């Protein structure tokens, strides 16, 4: 069943933060490529992380391609042909994990913002100083490769700027794969400062866009954003915020308690959200808690299951995820 049709039938549970699960498995993500490095160095770890979320009840897995770009791989000495193989591999690894589930599990190929490639925190600011046409040229080659790998949907995610969203929607035009568009926000604005209702407007009449929403934000900001997304576009809403803990830049650590839980998921579902999950600092344990309000289809696995088992770490949130260097979120 196409994902768009499934969303008309009811909400689906997304996974959580891939990088925090990889770190829980003992992986070092200090490289500029972040989790994408493991596509080349240790793909079994990525498959195991996906499987941890399948066991927790996730019905949609987001691939490890957020930071995977031709330019980023080139800086590490990886040629274009090999980089294309690694992009396709990101979809294949998620498919393998999904195949072991006793329920349908779909795959969303992650397309992160231009700033993620820069690895300097500008993914949380936008306004890169380059135009829409240049951003489209940057995004299109990897979108084409990811689309060839036949994911169920392309996740245009953590987008900080409405101008970049315009470039992304141009770049996916004609690729043959549906997309969701998800902004990173502060309050009721994109990270670049545009009002959310205006930022969502270009997606309203675009049939390729099957959901709009927000991710990598404070759960409290997601409350209003879900309503704005639904009212602005009439489309299903996707929402997967961070845990709610706050990054202390001086102490280089997290403080506070997680605020993302079943009550928040229920409120978002009632407001129009049809794809609900977590981003930074949200691990399989919290996704399993969300599954309790998402219905029997998303019930966590009990017992060994049939999926991959690497023996590399616990199915729990790790010690860190990538912090926002410019804000305490």
PDB file of N, CA, C and O in Angstrom, residues 1-69:
ATOM      1  N   UNK A   1       0.848  -1.182   0.000  1.00  0.00           N
ATOM      2  CA  UNK A   1       0.000   0.000   0.000  1.00  0.00           C
ATOM      3  C   UNK A   1       0.896   1.249   0.000  1.00  0.00           C
ATOM      4  O   UNK A   1       1.808   1.354   0.816  1.00  0.00           O
ATOM      5  N   UNK A   2       0.660   2.192  -0.905  1.00  0.00           N
ATOM      6  CA  UNK A   2       1.442   3.432  -0.881  1.00  0.00           C
ATOM      7  C   UNK A   2       1.333   4.128   0.467  1.00  0.00           C
ATOM      8  O   UNK A   2       0.287   4.062   1.142  1.00  0.00           O
ATOM      9  N   UNK A   3       2.390   4.805   0.873  1.00  0.00           N
ATOM     10  CA  UNK A   3       2.406   5.448   2.176  1.00  0.00           C
ATOM     11  C   UNK A   3       1.293   6.481   2.300  1.00  0.00           C
ATOM     12  O   UNK A   3       0.670   6.602   3.369  1.00  0.00           O
ATOM     13  N   UNK A   4       1.028   7.223   1.242  1.00  0.00           N
ATOM     14  CA  UNK A   4      -0.028   8.235   1.298  1.00  0.00           C
ATOM     15  C   UNK A   4      -1.370   7.606   1.638  1.00  0.00           C
ATOM     16  O   UNK A   4      -2.157   8.170   2.419  1.00  0.00           O
ATOM     17  N   UNK A   5      -1.648   6.436   1.079  1.00  0.00           N
ATOM     18  CA  UNK A   5      -2.898   5.742   1.383  1.00  0.00           C
ATOM     19  C   UNK A   5      -2.905   5.251   2.827  1.00  0.00           C
ATOM     20  O   UNK A   5      -3.924   5.326   3.527  1.00  0.00           O
ATOM     21  N   UNK A   6      -1.775   4.745   3.297  1.00  0.00           N
ATOM     22  CA  UNK A   6      -1.690   4.281   4.683  1.00  0.00           C
ATOM     23  C   UNK A   6      -1.959   5.421   5.661  1.00  0.00           C
ATOM     24  O   UNK A   6      -2.601   5.220   6.697  1.00  0.00           O
ATOM     25  N   UNK A   7      -1.500   6.618   5.336  1.00  0.00           N
ATOM     26  CA  UNK A   7      -1.714   7.760   6.231  1.00  0.00           C
ATOM     27  C   UNK A   7      -3.181   8.152   6.292  1.00  0.00           C
ATOM     28  O   UNK A   7      -3.644   8.694   7.300  1.00  0.00           O
ATOM     29  N   UNK A   8      -3.911   7.883   5.226  1.00  0.00           N
ATOM     30  CA  UNK A   8      -5.340   8.171   5.262  1.00  0.00           C
ATOM     31  C   UNK A   8      -6.085   7.205   6.186  1.00  0.00           C
ATOM     32  O   UNK A   8      -7.170   7.511   6.673  1.00  0.00           O
ATOM     33  N   UNK A   9      -5.488   6.055   6.411  1.00  0.00           N
ATOM     34  CA  UNK A   9      -6.123   5.054   7.260  1.00  0.00           C
ATOM     35  C   UNK A   9      -5.815   5.244   8.740  1.00  0.00           C
ATOM     36  O   UNK A   9      -6.518   4.717   9.596  1.00  0.00           O
ATOM     37  N   UNK A  10      -4.753   5.990   9.060  1.00  0.00           N
ATOM     38  CA  UNK A  10      -4.420   6.216  10.458  1.00  0.00           C
ATOM     39  C   UNK A  10      -2.964   6.580  10.640  1.00  0.00           C
ATOM     40  O   UNK A  10      -2.166   6.534   9.697  1.00  0.00           O
ATOM     41  N   UNK A  11      -2.574   6.951  11.866  1.00  0.00           N
ATOM     42  CA  UNK A  11      -1.197   7.389  12.120  1.00  0.00           C
ATOM     43  C   UNK A  11      -0.202   6.234  12.099  1.00  0.00           C
ATOM     44  O   UNK A  11      -0.557   5.085  12.368  1.00  0.00           O
ATOM     45  N   UNK A  12       1.044   6.567  11.783  1.00  0.00           N
ATOM     46  CA  UNK A  12       2.143   5.610  11.782  1.00  0.00           C
ATOM     47  C   UNK A  12       3.246   6.120  12.701  1.00  0.00           C
ATOM     48  O   UNK A  12       3.463   7.329  12.823  1.00  0.00           O
ATOM     49  N   UNK A  13       3.960   5.183  13.308  1.00  0.00           N
ATOM     50  CA  UNK A  13       5.018   5.516  14.253  1.00  0.00           C
ATOM     51  C   UNK A  13       6.371   5.545  13.548  1.00  0.00           C
ATOM     52  O   UNK A  13       6.793   4.556  12.945  1.00  0.00           O
ATOM     53  N   UNK A  14       7.052   6.678  13.650  1.00  0.00           N
ATOM     54  CA  UNK A  14       8.418   6.810  13.141  1.00  0.00           C
ATOM     55  C   UNK A  14       9.412   6.242  14.152  1.00  0.00           C
ATOM     56  O   UNK A  14       9.071   5.960  15.300  1.00  0.00           O
ATOM     57  N   UNK A  15      10.660   6.144  13.738  1.00  0.00           N
ATOM     58  CA  UNK A  15      11.718   5.744  14.656  1.00  0.00           C
ATOM     59  C   UNK A  15      12.206   6.951  15.451  1.00  0.00           C
ATOM     60  O   UNK A  15      11.580   8.014  15.438  1.00  0.00           O
ATOM     61  N   UNK A  16      13.332   6.803  16.141  1.00  0.00           N
ATOM     62  CA  UNK A  16      13.920   7.889  16.905  1.00  0.00           C
ATOM     63  C   UNK A  16      15.267   8.283  16.342  1.00  0.00           C
ATOM     64  O   UNK A  16      15.564   8.046  15.165  1.00  0.00           O
ATOM     65  N   UNK A  17      16.110   8.886  17.176  1.00  0.00           N
ATOM     66  CA  UNK A  17      17.415   9.351  16.717  1.00  0.00           C
ATOM     67  C   UNK A  17      18.346   8.195  16.372  1.00  0.00           C
ATOM     68  O   UNK A  17      18.644   7.350  17.227  1.00  0.00           O
ATOM     69  N   UNK A  18      18.802   8.162  15.129  1.00  0.00           N
ATOM     70  CA  UNK A  18      19.692   7.075  14.713  1.00  0.00           C
ATOM     71  C   UNK A  18      21.050   7.194  15.387  1.00  0.00           C
ATOM     72  O   UNK A  18      21.632   6.205  15.836  1.00  0.00           O
ATOM     73  N   UNK A  19      21.566   8.416  15.491  1.00  0.00           N
ATOM     74  CA  UNK A  19      22.922   8.573  16.020  1.00  0.00           C
ATOM     75  C   UNK A  19      23.008   8.213  17.495  1.00  0.00           C
ATOM     76  O   UNK A  19      23.999   7.620  17.927  1.00  0.00           O
ATOM     77  N   UNK A  20      21.968   8.549  18.286  1.00  0.00           N
ATOM     78  CA  UNK A  20      22.077   8.179  19.699  1.00  0.00           C
ATOM     79  C   UNK A  20      22.040   6.668  19.880  1.00  0.00           C
ATOM     80  O   UNK A  20      22.692   6.124  20.766  1.00  0.00           O
ATOM     81  N   UNK A  21      21.315   5.959  19.022  1.00  0.00           N
ATOM     82  CA  UNK A  21      21.316   4.500  19.108  1.00  0.00           C
ATOM     83  C   UNK A  21      22.665   3.927  18.664  1.00  0.00           C
ATOM     84  O   UNK A  21      23.167   2.974  19.258  1.00  0.00           O
ATOM     85  N   UNK A  22      23.265   4.526  17.639  1.00  0.00           N
ATOM     86  CA  UNK A  22      24.578   4.063  17.203  1.00  0.00           C
ATOM     87  C   UNK A  22      25.619   4.267  18.305  1.00  0.00           C
ATOM     88  O   UNK A  22      26.481   3.408  18.523  1.00  0.00           O
ATOM     89  N   UNK A  23      25.526   5.396  19.000  1.00  0.00           N
ATOM     90  CA  UNK A  23      26.467   5.615  20.098  1.00  0.00           C
ATOM     91  C   UNK A  23      26.216   4.646  21.248  1.00  0.00           C
ATOM     92  O   UNK A  23      27.151   4.209  21.919  1.00  0.00           O
ATOM     93  N   UNK A  24      24.953   4.288  21.471  1.00  0.00           N
ATOM     94  CA  UNK A  24      24.651   3.280  22.484  1.00  0.00           C
ATOM     95  C   UNK A  24      25.260   1.931  22.120  1.00  0.00           C
ATOM     96  O   UNK A  24      25.549   1.113  23.000  1.00  0.00           O
ATOM     97  N   UNK A  25      25.464   1.710  20.829  1.00  0.00           N
ATOM     98  CA  UNK A  25      26.092   0.475  20.358  1.00  0.00           C
ATOM     99  C   UNK A  25      27.621   0.565  20.366  1.00  0.00           C
ATOM    100  O   UNK A  25      28.299  -0.374  19.947  1.00  0.00           O
ATOM    101  N   UNK A  26      28.147   1.705  20.819  1.00  0.00           N
ATOM    102  CA  UNK A  26      29.590   1.855  20.940  1.00  0.00           C
ATOM    103  C   UNK A  26      30.266   2.511  19.765  1.00  0.00           C
ATOM    104  O   UNK A  26      31.503   2.513  19.684  1.00  0.00           O
ATOM    105  N   UNK A  27      29.500   3.107  18.848  1.00  0.00           N
ATOM    106  CA  UNK A  27      30.088   3.724  17.656  1.00  0.00           C
ATOM    107  C   UNK A  27      30.625   5.117  17.951  1.00  0.00           C
ATOM    108  O   UNK A  27      30.022   5.882  18.706  1.00  0.00           O
ATOM    109  N   UNK A  28      31.724   5.467  17.325  1.00  0.00           N
ATOM    110  CA  UNK A  28      32.315   6.798  17.425  1.00  0.00           C
ATOM    111  C   UNK A  28      31.807   7.635  16.254  1.00  0.00           C
ATOM    112  O   UNK A  28      32.093   7.334  15.097  1.00  0.00           O
ATOM    113  N   UNK A  29      31.060   8.701  16.555  1.00  0.00           N
ATOM    114  CA  UNK A  29      30.477   9.543  15.510  1.00  0.00           C
ATOM    115  C   UNK A  29      31.122  10.922  15.466  1.00  0.00           C
ATOM    116  O   UNK A  29      30.505  11.891  15.046  1.00  0.00           O
ATOM    117  N   UNK A  30      32.374  11.023  15.895  1.00  0.00           N
ATOM    118  CA  UNK A  30      33.037  12.323  15.942  1.00  0.00           C
ATOM    119  C   UNK A  30      33.481  12.819  14.573  1.00  0.00           C
ATOM    120  O   UNK A  30      33.873  13.974  14.422  1.00  0.00           O
ATOM    121  N   UNK A  31      33.433  11.967  13.567  1.00  0.00           N
ATOM    122  CA  UNK A  31      33.809  12.351  12.210  1.00  0.00           C
ATOM    123  C   UNK A  31      32.825  13.378  11.658  1.00  0.00           C
ATOM    124  O   UNK A  31      31.653  13.422  12.047  1.00  0.00           O
ATOM    125  N   UNK A  32      33.283  14.220  10.723  1.00  0.00           N
ATOM    126  CA  UNK A  32      32.413  15.228  10.114  1.00  0.00           C
ATOM    127  C   UNK A  32      31.243  14.602   9.363  1.00  0.00           C
ATOM    128  O   UNK A  32      30.199  15.240   9.193  1.00  0.00           O
ATOM    129  N   UNK A  33      31.404  13.361   8.933  1.00  0.00           N
ATOM    130  CA  UNK A  33      30.311  12.672   8.242  1.00  0.00           C
ATOM    131  C   UNK A  33      29.263  12.134   9.210  1.00  0.00           C
ATOM    132  O   UNK A  33      28.218  11.660   8.782  1.00  0.00           O
ATOM    133  N   UNK A  34      29.571  12.181  10.504  1.00  0.00           N
ATOM    134  CA  UNK A  34      28.629  11.751  11.535  1.00  0.00           C
ATOM    135  C   UNK A  34      28.226  10.297  11.268  1.00  0.00           C
ATOM    136  O   UNK A  34      29.050   9.469  10.951  1.00  0.00           O
ATOM    137  N   UNK A  35      26.945   9.965  11.367  1.00  0.00           N
ATOM    138  CA  UNK A  35      26.525   8.569  11.217  1.00  0.00           C
ATOM    139  C   UNK A  35      26.734   8.047   9.800  1.00  0.00           C
ATOM    140  O   UNK A  35      26.848   6.831   9.589  1.00  0.00           O
ATOM    141  N   UNK A  36      26.804   8.940   8.801  1.00  0.00           N
ATOM    142  CA  UNK A  36      26.993   8.496   7.417  1.00  0.00           C
ATOM    143  C   UNK A  36      28.330   7.794   7.221  1.00  0.00           C
ATOM    144  O   UNK A  36      28.486   6.992   6.293  1.00  0.00           O
ATOM    145  N   UNK A  37      29.315   8.071   8.080  1.00  0.00           N
ATOM    146  CA  UNK A  37      30.608   7.394   7.972  1.00  0.00           C
ATOM    147  C   UNK A  37      30.454   5.883   8.055  1.00  0.00           C
ATOM    148  O   UNK A  37      31.170   5.126   7.391  1.00  0.00           O
ATOM    149  N   UNK A  38      29.499   5.428   8.859  1.00  0.00           N
ATOM    150  CA  UNK A  38      29.333   3.997   9.072  1.00  0.00           C
ATOM    151  C   UNK A  38      28.748   3.281   7.860  1.00  0.00           C
ATOM    152  O   UNK A  38      28.821   2.057   7.778  1.00  0.00           O
ATOM    153  N   UNK A  39      28.174   4.015   6.919  1.00  0.00           N
ATOM    154  CA  UNK A  39      27.724   3.388   5.678  1.00  0.00           C
ATOM    155  C   UNK A  39      28.890   2.706   4.976  1.00  0.00           C
ATOM    156  O   UNK A  39      28.716   1.667   4.331  1.00  0.00           O
ATOM    157  N   UNK A  40      30.081   3.277   5.136  1.00  0.00           N
ATOM    158  CA  UNK A  40      31.279   2.721   4.525  1.00  0.00           C
ATOM    159  C   UNK A  40      32.047   1.844   5.508  1.00  0.00           C
ATOM    160  O   UNK A  40      32.456   0.732   5.184  1.00  0.00           O
ATOM    161  N   UNK A  41      32.199   2.323   6.746  1.00  0.00           N
ATOM    162  CA  UNK A  41      33.087   1.666   7.696  1.00  0.00           C
ATOM    163  C   UNK A  41      32.474   0.468   8.413  1.00  0.00           C
ATOM    164  O   UNK A  41      33.180  -0.505   8.708  1.00  0.00           O
ATOM    165  N   UNK A  42      31.188   0.537   8.740  1.00  0.00           N
ATOM    166  CA  UNK A  42      30.581  -0.546   9.516  1.00  0.00           C
ATOM    167  C   UNK A  42      29.061  -0.555   9.317  1.00  0.00           C
ATOM    168  O   UNK A  42      28.304  -0.224  10.232  1.00  0.00           O
ATOM    169  N   UNK A  43      28.595  -0.926   8.125  1.00  0.00           N
ATOM    170  CA  UNK A  43      27.154  -0.877   7.851  1.00  0.00           C
ATOM    171  C   UNK A  43      26.318  -1.777   8.748  1.00  0.00           C
ATOM    172  O   UNK A  43      25.135  -1.520   8.944  1.00  0.00           O
ATOM    173  N   UNK A  44      26.915  -2.825   9.325  1.00  0.00           N
ATOM    174  CA  UNK A  44      26.148  -3.706  10.208  1.00  0.00           C
ATOM    175  C   UNK A  44      25.624  -2.949  11.426  1.00  0.00           C
ATOM    176  O   UNK A  44      24.562  -3.271  11.949  1.00  0.00           O
ATOM    177  N   UNK A  45      26.380  -1.951  11.864  1.00  0.00           N
ATOM    178  CA  UNK A  45      25.928  -1.164  13.006  1.00  0.00           C
ATOM    179  C   UNK A  45      24.656  -0.385  12.665  1.00  0.00           C
ATOM    180  O   UNK A  45      23.748  -0.252  13.499  1.00  0.00           O
ATOM    181  N   UNK A  46      24.585   0.136  11.463  1.00  0.00           N
ATOM    182  CA  UNK A  46      23.397   0.879  11.045  1.00  0.00           C
ATOM    183  C   UNK A  46      22.194  -0.047  10.971  1.00  0.00           C
ATOM    184  O   UNK A  46      21.100   0.275  11.450  1.00  0.00           O
ATOM    185  N   UNK A  47      22.388  -1.231  10.393  1.00  0.00           N
ATOM    186  CA  UNK A  47      21.278  -2.181  10.312  1.00  0.00           C
ATOM    187  C   UNK A  47      20.812  -2.584  11.710  1.00  0.00           C
ATOM    188  O   UNK A  47      19.609  -2.691  11.971  1.00  0.00           O
ATOM    189  N   UNK A  48      21.745  -2.771  12.625  1.00  0.00           N
ATOM    190  CA  UNK A  48      21.377  -3.132  13.992  1.00  0.00           C
ATOM    191  C   UNK A  48      20.604  -2.011  14.673  1.00  0.00           C
ATOM    192  O   UNK A  48      19.660  -2.256  15.434  1.00  0.00           O
ATOM    193  N   UNK A  49      20.993  -0.766  14.412  1.00  0.00           N
ATOM    194  CA  UNK A  49      20.283   0.374  14.998  1.00  0.00           C
ATOM    195  C   UNK A  49      18.860   0.450  14.450  1.00  0.00           C
ATOM    196  O   UNK A  49      17.902   0.711  15.192  1.00  0.00           O
ATOM    197  N   UNK A  50      18.710   0.253  13.147  1.00  0.00           N
ATOM    198  CA  UNK A  50      17.358   0.216  12.566  1.00  0.00           C
ATOM    199  C   UNK A  50      16.524  -0.884  13.231  1.00  0.00           C
ATOM    200  O   UNK A  50      15.341  -0.686  13.546  1.00  0.00           O
ATOM    201  N   UNK A  51      17.137  -2.042  13.411  1.00  0.00           N
ATOM    202  CA  UNK A  51      16.396  -3.159  13.984  1.00  0.00           C
ATOM    203  C   UNK A  51      15.955  -2.864  15.425  1.00  0.00           C
ATOM    204  O   UNK A  51      14.882  -3.293  15.858  1.00  0.00           O
ATOM    205  N   UNK A  52      16.768  -2.114  16.167  1.00  0.00           N
ATOM    206  CA  UNK A  52      16.370  -1.736  17.523  1.00  0.00           C
ATOM    207  C   UNK A  52      15.064  -0.946  17.501  1.00  0.00           C
ATOM    208  O   UNK A  52      14.208  -1.114  18.381  1.00  0.00           O
ATOM    209  N   UNK A  53      14.894  -0.108  16.487  1.00  0.00           N
ATOM    210  CA  UNK A  53      13.649   0.665  16.379  1.00  0.00           C
ATOM    211  C   UNK A  53      12.495  -0.185  15.856  1.00  0.00           C
ATOM    212  O   UNK A  53      11.338   0.027  16.239  1.00  0.00           O
ATOM    213  N   UNK A  54      12.783  -1.141  14.997  1.00  0.00           N
ATOM    214  CA  UNK A  54      11.733  -2.073  14.569  1.00  0.00           C
ATOM    215  C   UNK A  54      11.186  -2.812  15.784  1.00  0.00           C
ATOM    216  O   UNK A  54       9.971  -2.929  15.978  1.00  0.00           O
ATOM    217  N   UNK A  55      12.077  -3.298  16.634  1.00  0.00           N
ATOM    218  CA  UNK A  55      11.659  -4.010  17.840  1.00  0.00           C
ATOM    219  C   UNK A  55      10.856  -3.111  18.781  1.00  0.00           C
ATOM    220  O   UNK A  55       9.971  -3.574  19.498  1.00  0.00           O
ATOM    221  N   UNK A  56      11.171  -1.821  18.771  1.00  0.00           N
ATOM    222  CA  UNK A  56      10.461  -0.875  19.633  1.00  0.00           C
ATOM    223  C   UNK A  56       9.065  -0.552  19.116  1.00  0.00           C
ATOM    224  O   UNK A  56       8.260   0.019  19.847  1.00  0.00           O
ATOM    225  N   UNK A  57       8.792  -0.899  17.848  1.00  0.00           N
ATOM    226  CA  UNK A  57       7.469  -0.665  17.289  1.00  0.00           C
ATOM    227  C   UNK A  57       7.419   0.290  16.124  1.00  0.00           C
ATOM    228  O   UNK A  57       6.341   0.580  15.609  1.00  0.00           O
ATOM    229  N   UNK A  58       8.564   0.806  15.681  1.00  0.00           N
ATOM    230  CA  UNK A  58       8.561   1.763  14.581  1.00  0.00           C
ATOM    231  C   UNK A  58       7.969   1.151  13.311  1.00  0.00           C
ATOM    232  O   UNK A  58       8.246   0.002  12.978  1.00  0.00           O
ATOM    233  N   UNK A  59       7.163   1.942  12.619  1.00  0.00           N
ATOM    234  CA  UNK A  59       6.550   1.518  11.358  1.00  0.00           C
ATOM    235  C   UNK A  59       7.170   2.217  10.152  1.00  0.00           C
ATOM    236  O   UNK A  59       6.863   1.877   9.017  1.00  0.00           O
ATOM    237  N   UNK A  60       8.038   3.202  10.412  1.00  0.00           N
ATOM    238  CA  UNK A  60       8.784   3.893   9.359  1.00  0.00           C
ATOM    239  C   UNK A  60      10.207   4.100   9.866  1.00  0.00           C
ATOM    240  O   UNK A  60      10.419   4.642  10.954  1.00  0.00           O
ATOM    241  N   UNK A  61      11.195   3.663   9.084  1.00  0.00           N
ATOM    242  CA  UNK A  61      12.602   3.837   9.409  1.00  0.00           C
ATOM    243  C   UNK A  61      13.197   4.925   8.526  1.00  0.00           C
ATOM    244  O   UNK A  61      12.979   4.922   7.309  1.00  0.00           O
ATOM    245  N   UNK A  62      13.949   5.831   9.126  1.00  0.00           N
ATOM    246  CA  UNK A  62      14.620   6.904   8.383  1.00  0.00           C
ATOM    247  C   UNK A  62      16.074   6.509   8.182  1.00  0.00           C
ATOM    248  O   UNK A  62      16.769   6.139   9.133  1.00  0.00           O
ATOM    249  N   UNK A  63      16.551   6.588   6.959  1.00  0.00           N
ATOM    250  CA  UNK A  63      17.874   6.077   6.605  1.00  0.00           C
ATOM    251  C   UNK A  63      19.010   6.928   7.164  1.00  0.00           C
ATOM    252  O   UNK A  63      18.817   8.053   7.618  1.00  0.00           O
ATOM    253  N   UNK A  64      20.217   6.384   7.082  1.00  0.00           N
ATOM    254  CA  UNK A  64      21.425   7.043   7.582  1.00  0.00           C
ATOM    255  C   UNK A  64      22.041   7.977   6.546  1.00  0.00           C
ATOM    256  O   UNK A  64      23.255   8.198   6.550  1.00  0.00           O
ATOM    257  N   UNK A  65      21.223   8.564   5.679  1.00  0.00           N
ATOM    258  CA  UNK A  65      21.747   9.409   4.598  1.00  0.00           C
ATOM    259  C   UNK A  65      21.636  10.900   4.875  1.00  0.00           C
ATOM    260  O   UNK A  65      21.930  11.717   4.000  1.00  0.00           O
ATOM    261  N   UNK A  66      21.228  11.280   6.090  1.00  0.00           N
ATOM    262  CA  UNK A  66      21.064  12.704   6.428  1.00  0.00           C
ATOM    263  C   UNK A  66      22.319  13.504   6.090  1.00  0.00           C
ATOM    264  O   UNK A  66      22.249  14.572   5.494  1.00  0.00           O
ATOM    265  N   UNK A  67      23.478  12.999   6.470  1.00  0.00           N
ATOM    266  CA  UNK A  67      24.746  13.707   6.276  1.00  0.00           C
ATOM    267  C   UNK A  67      25.508  13.171   5.061  1.00  0.00           C
ATOM    268  O   UNK A  67      26.631  13.570   4.817  1.00  0.00           O
ATOM    269  N   UNK A  68      24.877  12.294   4.315  1.00  0.00           N
ATOM    270  CA  UNK A  68      25.558  11.652   3.184  1.00  0.00           C
ATOM    271  C   UNK A  68      25.384  12.478   1.920  1.00  0.00           C
ATOM    272  O   UNK A  68      24.299  12.542   1.354  1.00  0.00           O
ATOM    273  N   UNK A  69      26.455  13.109   1.479  1.00  0.00           N
ATOM    274  CA  UNK A  69      26.435  13.914   0.258  1.00  0.00           C
ATOM    275  C   UNK A  69      27.683  13.603  -0.559  1.00  0.00           C
ATOM    276  O   UNK A  69      28.698  13.150  -0.026  1.00  0.00           O
TER     277      UNK A  69
END
